[in-house]
PDB file of C-alpha atoms in Angstrom:
ATOM      1  CA  MET A 154     -24.540  -7.695  10.559  1.00  0.00           C
ATOM      2  CA  GLY A 155     -27.466  -8.265   8.163  1.00  0.00           C
ATOM      3  CA  ALA A 156     -27.127  -9.812   4.789  1.00  0.00           C
ATOM      4  CA  ASP A 157     -27.699  -6.505   3.045  1.00  0.00           C
ATOM      5  CA  GLU A 158     -25.042  -4.683   4.994  1.00  0.00           C
ATOM      6  CA  VAL A 159     -21.582  -4.198   3.542  1.00  0.00           C
ATOM      7  CA  MET A 160     -18.458  -4.750   5.639  1.00  0.00           C
ATOM      8  CA  PRO A 161     -16.566  -1.419   5.784  1.00  0.00           C
ATOM      9  CA  HIS A 162     -13.202  -1.621   4.075  1.00  0.00           C
ATOM     10  CA  VAL A 163     -10.229  -0.273   6.138  1.00  0.00           C
ATOM     11  CA  PHE A 164      -7.497   1.211   3.999  1.00  0.00           C
ATOM     12  CA  PRO A 165      -3.941   1.017   5.577  1.00  0.00           C
ATOM     13  CA  ASN A 166      -1.946   4.264   5.923  1.00  0.00           C
ATOM     14  CA  ARG A 167       0.974   3.736   3.611  1.00  0.00           C
ATOM     15  CA  PHE A 168       2.724   6.811   5.034  1.00  0.00           C
ATOM     16  CA  ALA A 169       2.443   6.004   8.762  1.00  0.00           C
ATOM     17  CA  ASP A 170       6.209   5.555   8.971  1.00  0.00           C
ATOM     18  CA  ALA A 171       6.930   8.493   6.693  1.00  0.00           C
ATOM     19  CA  VAL A 172       6.407  11.263   9.176  1.00  0.00           C
ATOM     20  CA  GLY A 173       9.170  12.653  11.414  1.00  0.00           C
ATOM     21  CA  PRO A 174       8.710  13.575  15.106  1.00  0.00           C
ATOM     22  CA  ASP A 175       6.561  16.399  16.269  1.00  0.00           C
ATOM     23  CA  GLY A 176       7.608  19.140  18.649  1.00  0.00           C
ATOM     24  CA  GLY A 177       9.706  22.217  18.648  1.00  0.00           C
ATOM     25  CA  GLY A 178       7.398  24.208  16.267  1.00  0.00           C
ATOM     26  CA  PRO A 179       5.793  23.740  12.784  1.00  0.00           C
ATOM     27  CA  ASP A 180       7.564  21.578  10.304  1.00  0.00           C
ATOM     28  CA  ARG A 181       6.449  23.476   7.079  1.00  0.00           C
ATOM     29  CA  ASP A 182       5.114  26.717   5.757  1.00  0.00           C
ATOM     30  CA  ARG A 183       1.697  27.322   4.316  1.00  0.00           C
ATOM     31  CA  CYS A 184       1.355  27.740   0.634  1.00  0.00           C
ATOM     32  CA  LEU A 185      -1.537  29.529  -1.207  1.00  0.00           C
ATOM     33  CA  CYS A 186      -0.204  29.332  -4.773  1.00  0.00           C
ATOM     34  CA  THR A 187      -2.337  26.511  -6.254  1.00  0.00           C
ATOM     35  CA  GLY A 188      -5.340  24.333  -5.696  1.00  0.00           C
ATOM     36  CA  TYR A 189      -8.172  26.834  -6.314  1.00  0.00           C
ATOM     37  CA  PRO A 190     -11.055  26.633  -8.709  1.00  0.00           C
ATOM     38  CA  ASP A 191     -11.485  29.322 -11.459  1.00  0.00           C
ATOM     39  CA  GLU A 192     -13.357  31.866  -9.439  1.00  0.00           C
ATOM     40  CA  THR A 193     -10.670  32.116  -6.701  1.00  0.00           C
ATOM     41  CA  GLN A 194      -7.592  31.201  -8.568  1.00  0.00           C
ATOM     42  CA  PRO A 195      -4.824  33.789  -8.927  1.00  0.00           C
ATOM     43  CA  ALA A 196      -4.248  35.065 -12.495  1.00  0.00           C
ATOM     44  CA  THR A 197      -0.451  34.848 -12.069  1.00  0.00           C
ATOM     45  CA  VAL A 198       1.924  32.890  -9.915  1.00  0.00           C
ATOM     46  CA  SER A 199       5.691  32.964  -9.270  1.00  0.00           C
ATOM     47  CA  PHE A 200       8.325  30.503  -8.164  1.00  0.00           C
ATOM     48  CA  HIS A 201       8.846  30.292  -4.499  1.00  0.00           C
ATOM     49  CA  GLY A 202      11.934  32.402  -3.816  1.00  0.00           C
ATOM     50  CA  ASP A 203      13.134  30.638  -0.673  1.00  0.00           C
ATOM     51  CA  ARG A 204      16.872  30.339  -0.495  1.00  0.00           C
ATOM     52  CA  GLN A 205      18.454  27.352   1.228  1.00  0.00           C
ATOM     53  CA  ASP A 206      20.328  28.196   4.399  1.00  0.00           C
ATOM     54  CA  THR A 207      23.326  25.748   4.101  1.00  0.00           C
ATOM     55  CA  SER A 208      24.417  26.591   7.641  1.00  0.00           C
ATOM     56  CA  ALA A 209      21.188  25.384   9.164  1.00  0.00           C
ATOM     57  CA  ALA A 210      21.281  22.294  11.342  1.00  0.00           C
ATOM     58  CA  GLY A 211      18.617  20.551   9.170  1.00  0.00           C
ATOM     59  CA  TRP A 212      20.736  20.989   6.082  1.00  0.00           C
ATOM     60  CA  ARG A 213      23.856  19.598   7.723  1.00  0.00           C
ATOM     61  CA  HIS A 214      21.791  16.649   9.122  1.00  0.00           C
ATOM     62  CA  LEU A 215      20.351  15.910   5.654  1.00  0.00           C
ATOM     63  CA  LEU A 216      23.830  15.933   4.055  1.00  0.00           C
ATOM     64  CA  ALA A 217      25.040  13.445   6.600  1.00  0.00           C
ATOM     65  CA  LEU A 218      21.953  11.149   5.944  1.00  0.00           C
ATOM     66  CA  ILE A 219      22.733  11.245   2.267  1.00  0.00           C
ATOM     67  CA  ASP A 220      26.276  10.302   2.916  1.00  0.00           C
ATOM     68  CA  GLU A 221      25.176   7.416   5.050  1.00  0.00           C
ATOM     69  CA  ALA A 222      22.674   6.201   2.446  1.00  0.00           C
ATOM     70  CA  ALA A 223      25.273   6.373  -0.368  1.00  0.00           C
ATOM     71  CA  ALA A 224      27.875   4.533   1.722  1.00  0.00           C
ATOM     72  CA  ASP A 225      25.625   1.651   2.739  1.00  0.00           C
ATOM     73  CA  GLY A 226      23.864   1.421  -0.682  1.00  0.00           C
ATOM     74  CA  ARG A 227      20.325   1.414   0.796  1.00  0.00           C
ATOM     75  CA  THR A 228      17.430   1.037  -1.621  1.00  0.00           C
ATOM     76  CA  VAL A 229      14.853   2.916   0.404  1.00  0.00           C
ATOM     77  CA  PHE A 230      15.514   6.528   1.477  1.00  0.00           C
ATOM     78  CA  LYS A 231      13.157   8.406   3.869  1.00  0.00           C
ATOM     79  CA  PRO A 232      15.432  11.193   5.130  1.00  0.00           C
ATOM     80  CA  PHE A 233      12.789  13.434   6.672  1.00  0.00           C
ATOM     81  CA  VAL A 234      11.725  10.789   9.142  1.00  0.00           C
ATOM     82  CA  GLU A 235      15.009  11.330  10.933  1.00  0.00           C
ATOM     83  CA  LEU A 236      14.865  15.149  11.093  1.00  0.00           C
ATOM     84  CA  SER A 237      13.172  17.139  13.826  1.00  0.00           C
ATOM     85  CA  ALA A 238      10.246  19.386  13.017  1.00  0.00           C
ATOM     86  CA  PRO A 239      12.324  22.563  12.999  1.00  0.00           C
ATOM     87  CA  GLU A 240      14.981  20.795  10.901  1.00  0.00           C
ATOM     88  CA  ARG A 241      12.349  19.697   8.385  1.00  0.00           C
ATOM     89  CA  ARG A 242      11.133  23.196   8.004  1.00  0.00           C
ATOM     90  CA  GLN A 243      14.601  24.425   7.259  1.00  0.00           C
ATOM     91  CA  ILE A 244      14.898  22.262   4.103  1.00  0.00           C
ATOM     92  CA  VAL A 245      13.506  23.924   0.966  1.00  0.00           C
ATOM     93  CA  THR A 246      15.502  22.073  -1.604  1.00  0.00           C
ATOM     94  CA  LEU A 247      17.373  18.787  -1.731  1.00  0.00           C
ATOM     95  CA  PRO A 248      21.237  18.903  -1.863  1.00  0.00           C
ATOM     96  CA  THR A 249      22.816  18.172  -5.219  1.00  0.00           C
ATOM     97  CA  ALA A 250      24.524  15.312  -3.318  1.00  0.00           C
ATOM     98  CA  ILE A 251      21.453  13.205  -4.066  1.00  0.00           C
ATOM     99  CA  ALA A 252      23.218  12.365  -7.320  1.00  0.00           C
ATOM    100  CA  LYS A 253      25.245   9.848  -5.163  1.00  0.00           C
ATOM    101  CA  LEU A 254      22.157   7.798  -4.380  1.00  0.00           C
ATOM    102  CA  THR A 255      22.360   5.522  -7.399  1.00  0.00           C
ATOM    103  CA  ALA A 256      21.227   2.497  -5.469  1.00  0.00           C
ATOM    104  CA  VAL A 257      17.983   4.145  -4.087  1.00  0.00           C
ATOM    105  CA  LYS A 258      14.864   2.568  -5.601  1.00  0.00           C
ATOM    106  CA  HIS A 259      12.271   4.205  -3.326  1.00  0.00           C
ATOM    107  CA  LEU A 260      12.418   7.850  -2.315  1.00  0.00           C
ATOM    108  CA  VAL A 261       9.936   9.202   0.234  1.00  0.00           C
ATOM    109  CA  LEU A 262       9.591  12.973   0.608  1.00  0.00           C
ATOM    110  CA  TYR A 263       6.213  12.933   2.489  1.00  0.00           C
ATOM    111  CA  GLY A 264       5.055  16.196   4.044  1.00  0.00           C
ATOM    112  CA  THR A 265       8.018  18.259   3.444  1.00  0.00           C
ATOM    113  CA  ASN A 266       8.665  22.031   3.155  1.00  0.00           C
ATOM    114  CA  LEU A 267      10.430  21.598  -0.128  1.00  0.00           C
ATOM    115  CA  VAL A 268       9.804  24.182  -2.944  1.00  0.00           C
ATOM    116  CA  ARG A 269      12.097  22.560  -5.552  1.00  0.00           C
ATOM    117  CA  ILE A 270      14.155  19.600  -6.346  1.00  0.00           C
ATOM    118  CA  PRO A 271      17.480  19.883  -8.152  1.00  0.00           C
ATOM    119  CA  PRO A 272      18.158  18.414 -11.479  1.00  0.00           C
ATOM    120  CA  GLU A 273      20.656  16.041  -9.950  1.00  0.00           C
ATOM    121  CA  ILE A 274      17.741  13.749  -9.192  1.00  0.00           C
ATOM    122  CA  GLY A 275      18.171  12.584 -12.731  1.00  0.00           C
ATOM    123  CA  ALA A 276      21.318  10.712 -11.589  1.00  0.00           C
ATOM    124  CA  MET A 277      19.214   8.455  -9.367  1.00  0.00           C
ATOM    125  CA  THR A 278      19.046   5.866 -12.115  1.00  0.00           C
ATOM    126  CA  SER A 279      17.705   3.052  -9.989  1.00  0.00           C
ATOM    127  CA  LEU A 280      14.691   5.058  -8.723  1.00  0.00           C
ATOM    128  CA  GLU A 281      11.417   3.127  -9.162  1.00  0.00           C
ATOM    129  CA  MET A 282       9.068   4.783  -6.621  1.00  0.00           C
ATOM    130  CA  PHE A 283       8.869   8.457  -5.974  1.00  0.00           C
ATOM    131  CA  GLU A 284       6.582   9.801  -3.226  1.00  0.00           C
ATOM    132  CA  PRO A 285       6.605  13.517  -2.499  1.00  0.00           C
ATOM    133  CA  TYR A 286       2.902  13.233  -1.340  1.00  0.00           C
ATOM    134  CA  THR A 287       1.531  16.159   0.678  1.00  0.00           C
ATOM    135  CA  SER A 288       4.616  18.276  -0.016  1.00  0.00           C
ATOM    136  CA  HIS A 289       2.200  21.013  -0.975  1.00  0.00           C
ATOM    137  CA  ARG A 290       4.835  23.683  -1.895  1.00  0.00           C
ATOM    138  CA  LEU A 291       6.303  21.504  -4.612  1.00  0.00           C
ATOM    139  CA  HIS A 292       4.397  22.754  -7.741  1.00  0.00           C
ATOM    140  CA  TRP A 293       6.768  21.542 -10.417  1.00  0.00           C
ATOM    141  CA  TYR A 294       9.657  19.152 -11.003  1.00  0.00           C
ATOM    142  CA  PRO A 295      12.900  19.261 -13.032  1.00  0.00           C
ATOM    143  CA  TYR A 296      12.773  17.784 -16.511  1.00  0.00           C
ATOM    144  CA  GLU A 297      15.798  15.661 -15.506  1.00  0.00           C
ATOM    145  CA  LEU A 298      13.451  13.488 -13.488  1.00  0.00           C
ATOM    146  CA  THR A 299      12.584  11.842 -16.861  1.00  0.00           C
ATOM    147  CA  ARG A 300      16.072  10.345 -16.894  1.00  0.00           C
ATOM    148  CA  CYS A 301      15.023   7.913 -14.131  1.00  0.00           C
ATOM    149  CA  ALA A 302      14.065   5.371 -16.673  1.00  0.00           C
ATOM    150  CA  LYS A 303      12.913   2.828 -14.138  1.00  0.00           C
ATOM    151  CA  LEU A 304      10.531   5.148 -12.352  1.00  0.00           C
ATOM    152  CA  ALA A 305       7.152   3.408 -12.567  1.00  0.00           C
ATOM    153  CA  HIS A 306       5.252   4.580  -9.500  1.00  0.00           C
ATOM    154  CA  SER A 307       4.716   8.022  -8.016  1.00  0.00           C
ATOM    155  CA  THR A 308       2.395   9.564  -5.425  1.00  0.00           C
ATOM    156  CA  VAL A 309       2.061  13.326  -5.831  1.00  0.00           C
ATOM    157  CA  SER A 310      -0.465  15.764  -4.494  1.00  0.00           C
ATOM    158  CA  THR A 311      -1.655  16.699  -7.969  1.00  0.00           C
ATOM    159  CA  ARG A 312      -3.765  19.724  -6.947  1.00  0.00           C
ATOM    160  CA  ALA A 313      -0.672  21.514  -5.861  1.00  0.00           C
ATOM    161  CA  LEU A 314       0.802  21.237  -9.321  1.00  0.00           C
ATOM    162  CA  TYR A 315       1.014  24.009 -11.969  1.00  0.00           C
ATOM    163  CA  GLY A 316      -1.373  23.154 -14.789  1.00  0.00           C
ATOM    164  CA  ASN A 317      -3.031  20.297 -12.930  1.00  0.00           C
ATOM    165  CA  PHE A 318      -6.051  18.846 -14.722  1.00  0.00           C
ATOM    166  CA  LYS A 319      -8.399  19.644 -11.824  1.00  0.00           C
ATOM    167  CA  TYR A 320      -7.867  23.323 -11.582  1.00  0.00           C
ATOM    168  CA  ARG A 321      -5.462  24.221 -14.424  1.00  0.00           C
ATOM    169  CA  SER A 322      -3.433  26.448 -12.051  1.00  0.00           C
ATOM    170  CA  PRO A 323      -1.280  28.967 -14.033  1.00  0.00           C
ATOM    171  CA  PHE A 324       2.424  28.485 -14.628  1.00  0.00           C
ATOM    172  CA  PRO A 325       4.997  31.066 -13.690  1.00  0.00           C
ATOM    173  CA  ALA A 326       6.192  33.102 -16.643  1.00  0.00           C
ATOM    174  CA  LEU A 327       9.646  32.213 -18.043  1.00  0.00           C
ATOM    175  CA  ARG A 328      12.025  34.148 -20.138  1.00  0.00           C
ATOM    176  CA  PRO A 329      12.235  32.391 -23.434  1.00  0.00           C
ATOM    177  CA  LEU A 330      15.844  33.498 -24.194  1.00  0.00           C
ATOM    178  CA  THR A 331      18.526  34.831 -21.995  1.00  0.00           C
ATOM    179  CA  GLY A 332      22.113  35.388 -23.129  1.00  0.00           C
ATOM    180  CA  ALA A 333      24.931  34.368 -20.885  1.00  0.00           C
ATOM    181  CA  GLY A 334      26.099  37.953 -20.931  1.00  0.00           C
ATOM    182  CA  ASP A 335      22.723  39.201 -19.587  1.00  0.00           C
ATOM    183  CA  VAL A 336      22.915  37.470 -16.299  1.00  0.00           C
ATOM    184  CA  ASP A 337      25.332  35.458 -14.176  1.00  0.00           C
ATOM    185  CA  LEU A 338      23.854  31.868 -14.624  1.00  0.00           C
ATOM    186  CA  ALA A 339      25.805  30.676 -11.605  1.00  0.00           C
ATOM    187  CA  VAL A 340      24.128  33.154  -9.296  1.00  0.00           C
ATOM    188  CA  LEU A 341      20.378  33.397 -10.014  1.00  0.00           C
ATOM    189  CA  ASP A 342      17.326  34.426  -8.066  1.00  0.00           C
ATOM    190  CA  PRO A 343      15.259  31.287  -7.472  1.00  0.00           C
ATOM    191  CA  GLY A 344      12.134  33.383  -7.368  1.00  0.00           C
ATOM    192  CA  VAL A 345      12.693  34.336 -10.978  1.00  0.00           C
ATOM    193  CA  TRP A 346      14.478  31.282 -12.484  1.00  0.00           C
ATOM    194  CA  GLY A 347      13.357  28.361 -10.251  1.00  0.00           C
ATOM    195  CA  ALA A 348      16.976  27.715  -9.309  1.00  0.00           C
ATOM    196  CA  ASP A 349      19.917  29.561  -7.854  1.00  0.00           C
ATOM    197  CA  ALA A 350      22.181  28.394 -10.716  1.00  0.00           C
ATOM    198  CA  VAL A 351      21.810  26.692 -14.106  1.00  0.00           C
ATOM    199  CA  ARG A 352      24.907  24.994 -15.473  1.00  0.00           C
ATOM    200  CA  ILE A 353      23.789  21.943 -17.433  1.00  0.00           C
ATOM    201  CA  CYS A 354      21.248  21.543 -20.165  1.00  0.00           C
ATOM    202  CA  SER A 355      18.249  19.457 -19.194  1.00  0.00           C
ATOM    203  CA  VAL A 356      18.077  17.894 -22.753  1.00  0.00           C
ATOM    204  CA  CYS A 357      21.584  17.277 -23.993  1.00  0.00           C
ATOM    205  CA  ASP A 358      23.511  17.430 -20.672  1.00  0.00           C
ATOM    206  CA  GLY A 359      25.898  19.877 -22.202  1.00  0.00           C
ATOM    207  CA  PRO A 360      26.989  23.111 -20.594  1.00  0.00           C
ATOM    208  CA  VAL A 361      24.655  26.215 -20.533  1.00  0.00           C
ATOM    209  CA  ASP A 362      27.316  28.766 -21.265  1.00  0.00           C
ATOM    210  CA  ARG A 363      25.988  30.760 -24.198  1.00  0.00           C
ATOM    211  CA  GLU A 364      22.260  31.064 -23.742  1.00  0.00           C
ATOM    212  CA  LEU A 365      19.517  29.810 -21.575  1.00  0.00           C
ATOM    213  CA  ARG A 366      16.059  28.843 -22.882  1.00  0.00           C
ATOM    214  CA  GLN A 367      13.519  27.914 -20.260  1.00  0.00           C
ATOM    215  CA  VAL A 368      10.223  26.154 -21.144  1.00  0.00           C
ATOM    216  CA  TRP A 369       7.489  24.178 -19.424  1.00  0.00           C
ATOM    217  CA  ILE A 370       6.354  20.770 -20.607  1.00  0.00           C
ATOM    218  CA  SER A 371       3.828  18.479 -19.005  1.00  0.00           C
ATOM    219  CA  ARG A 372       4.868  14.817 -19.220  1.00  0.00           C
ATOM    220  CA  TRP A 373       3.814  11.480 -17.705  1.00  0.00           C
ATOM    221  CA  VAL A 374       6.329  10.442 -15.026  1.00  0.00           C
ATOM    222  CA  GLY A 375       5.713   7.471 -12.828  1.00  0.00           C
ATOM    223  CA  THR A 376       1.940   7.392 -12.394  1.00  0.00           C
ATOM    224  CA  ASP A 377       1.314  11.216 -12.656  1.00  0.00           C
ATOM    225  CA  VAL A 378       1.524  13.965 -15.231  1.00  0.00           C
ATOM    226  CA  LEU A 379       3.996  16.510 -13.907  1.00  0.00           C
ATOM    227  CA  PRO A 380       4.896  20.070 -14.979  1.00  0.00           C
ATOM    228  CA  LEU A 381       8.502  19.849 -15.828  1.00  0.00           C
ATOM    229  CA  LEU A 382      10.915  22.813 -15.992  1.00  0.00           C
ATOM    230  CA  VAL A 383      13.405  22.548 -18.890  1.00  0.00           C
ATOM    231  CA  ASN A 384      16.609  24.527 -18.864  1.00  0.00           C
ATOM    232  CA  ALA A 385      17.910  24.178 -22.396  1.00  0.00           C
ATOM    233  CA  CYS A 386      21.163  25.441 -23.921  1.00  0.00           C
ATOM    234  CA  SER A 387      19.720  26.099 -27.461  1.00  0.00           C
ATOM    235  CA  ALA A 388      16.693  26.270 -29.579  1.00  0.00           C
ATOM    236  CA  ARG A 389      17.748  22.899 -31.012  1.00  0.00           C
ATOM    237  CA  CYS A 390      17.422  21.251 -27.589  1.00  0.00           C
ATOM    238  CA  VAL A 391      13.987  22.825 -27.138  1.00  0.00           C
ATOM    239  CA  ALA A 392      12.932  21.439 -30.543  1.00  0.00           C
ATOM    240  CA  ALA A 393      14.186  17.997 -29.478  1.00  0.00           C
ATOM    241  CA  LEU A 394      11.702  17.718 -26.643  1.00  0.00           C
ATOM    242  CA  PRO A 395       9.041  15.097 -26.850  1.00  0.00           C
ATOM    243  CA  GLU A 396       5.445  15.885 -27.263  1.00  0.00           C
ATOM    244  CA  PRO A 397       3.610  16.980 -24.044  1.00  0.00           C
ATOM    245  CA  HIS A 398       1.089  14.564 -22.476  1.00  0.00           C
ATOM    246  CA  SER A 399      -2.384  14.569 -24.170  1.00  0.00           C
ATOM    247  CA  GLY A 400      -4.885  16.836 -22.418  1.00  0.00           C
ATOM    248  CA  TYR A 401      -2.335  19.427 -21.444  1.00  0.00           C
ATOM    249  CA  VAL A 402      -0.756  22.482 -23.248  1.00  0.00           C
ATOM    250  CA  SER A 403       0.166  20.805 -26.545  1.00  0.00           C
ATOM    251  CA  THR A 404       3.564  22.382 -26.987  1.00  0.00           C
ATOM    252  CA  PRO A 405       6.522  23.415 -24.731  1.00  0.00           C
ATOM    253  CA  HIS A 406       5.679  26.894 -23.440  1.00  0.00           C
ATOM    254  CA  THR A 407       6.883  29.803 -21.343  1.00  0.00           C
ATOM    255  CA  GLY A 408       4.014  30.044 -18.976  1.00  0.00           C
ATOM    256  CA  GLY A 409       2.386  33.238 -17.801  1.00  0.00           C
ATOM    257  CA  PRO A 410      -1.298  34.306 -17.900  1.00  0.00           C
ATOM    258  CA  ASP A 411      -1.561  34.170 -21.684  1.00  0.00           C
ATOM    259  CA  VAL A 412      -1.093  30.443 -21.929  1.00  0.00           C
ATOM    260  CA  VAL A 413      -4.231  28.754 -22.871  1.00  0.00           C
ATOM    261  CA  GLN A 414      -4.794  25.450 -21.049  1.00  0.00           C
ATOM    262  CA  PRO A 415      -7.449  22.887 -21.701  1.00  0.00           C
ATOM    263  CA  ALA A 416     -10.617  23.152 -19.503  1.00  0.00           C
ATOM    264  CA  ALA A 417     -10.413  21.966 -15.926  1.00  0.00           C
ATOM    265  CA  GLU A 418     -11.884  18.546 -15.199  1.00  0.00           C
ATOM    266  CA  TRP A 419     -12.966  19.237 -11.548  1.00  0.00           C
TER     267      TRP A 419
END
């Protein structure tokens, strides 16, 4: 090698051990919601409406893995490595049982078929590193993720996010106010509400039993700015939200095509 030639740098694959076994069919579904420049970007988007099949083998396997991790107090949790490809495809949300994983510091959700994460992730108070990288159907996260006060590092496929700075993908429209008598908050359509039930306020942790106010807010979490869905029990709790991150929509908002976002930076 000549003096003027530069030795190529080889970057290690940090996720080489984060991928489960192949075979038996595809392990995820394709998503076309986000990641498009202005000229090809859809004007409106909706939540993925997939409902979790709790009778599926993959779901039962995941529940068992969570129980094992909670019992042995492990600090690193990579559950999808231990699922077959068909089982991984069956999982569209994490179980609420993740609240038991209070010792986990590093959560790896690489290349999953997830479309949402439950607010119970906020109970994972030891979480320091969160890696849902290449889980391209995860376009948003629950506001409760901000309760993980030790979370300092994240690896997220940002182009898949609503409102991402590269493409400013649109946000799904939310209903700003819903009375408890208007809908059964324990039985919701995830394609409309982003959840199949809302019981606890994202802000005060009190019950959502009189009204539901949903808003979007973009906040720095770990090492990424994430679009966070807030399920609030009152206007007071919405008013108590912190300021959104600079360079994003400057106030909590209800999404939809009329929301004016800053210019894309791509």
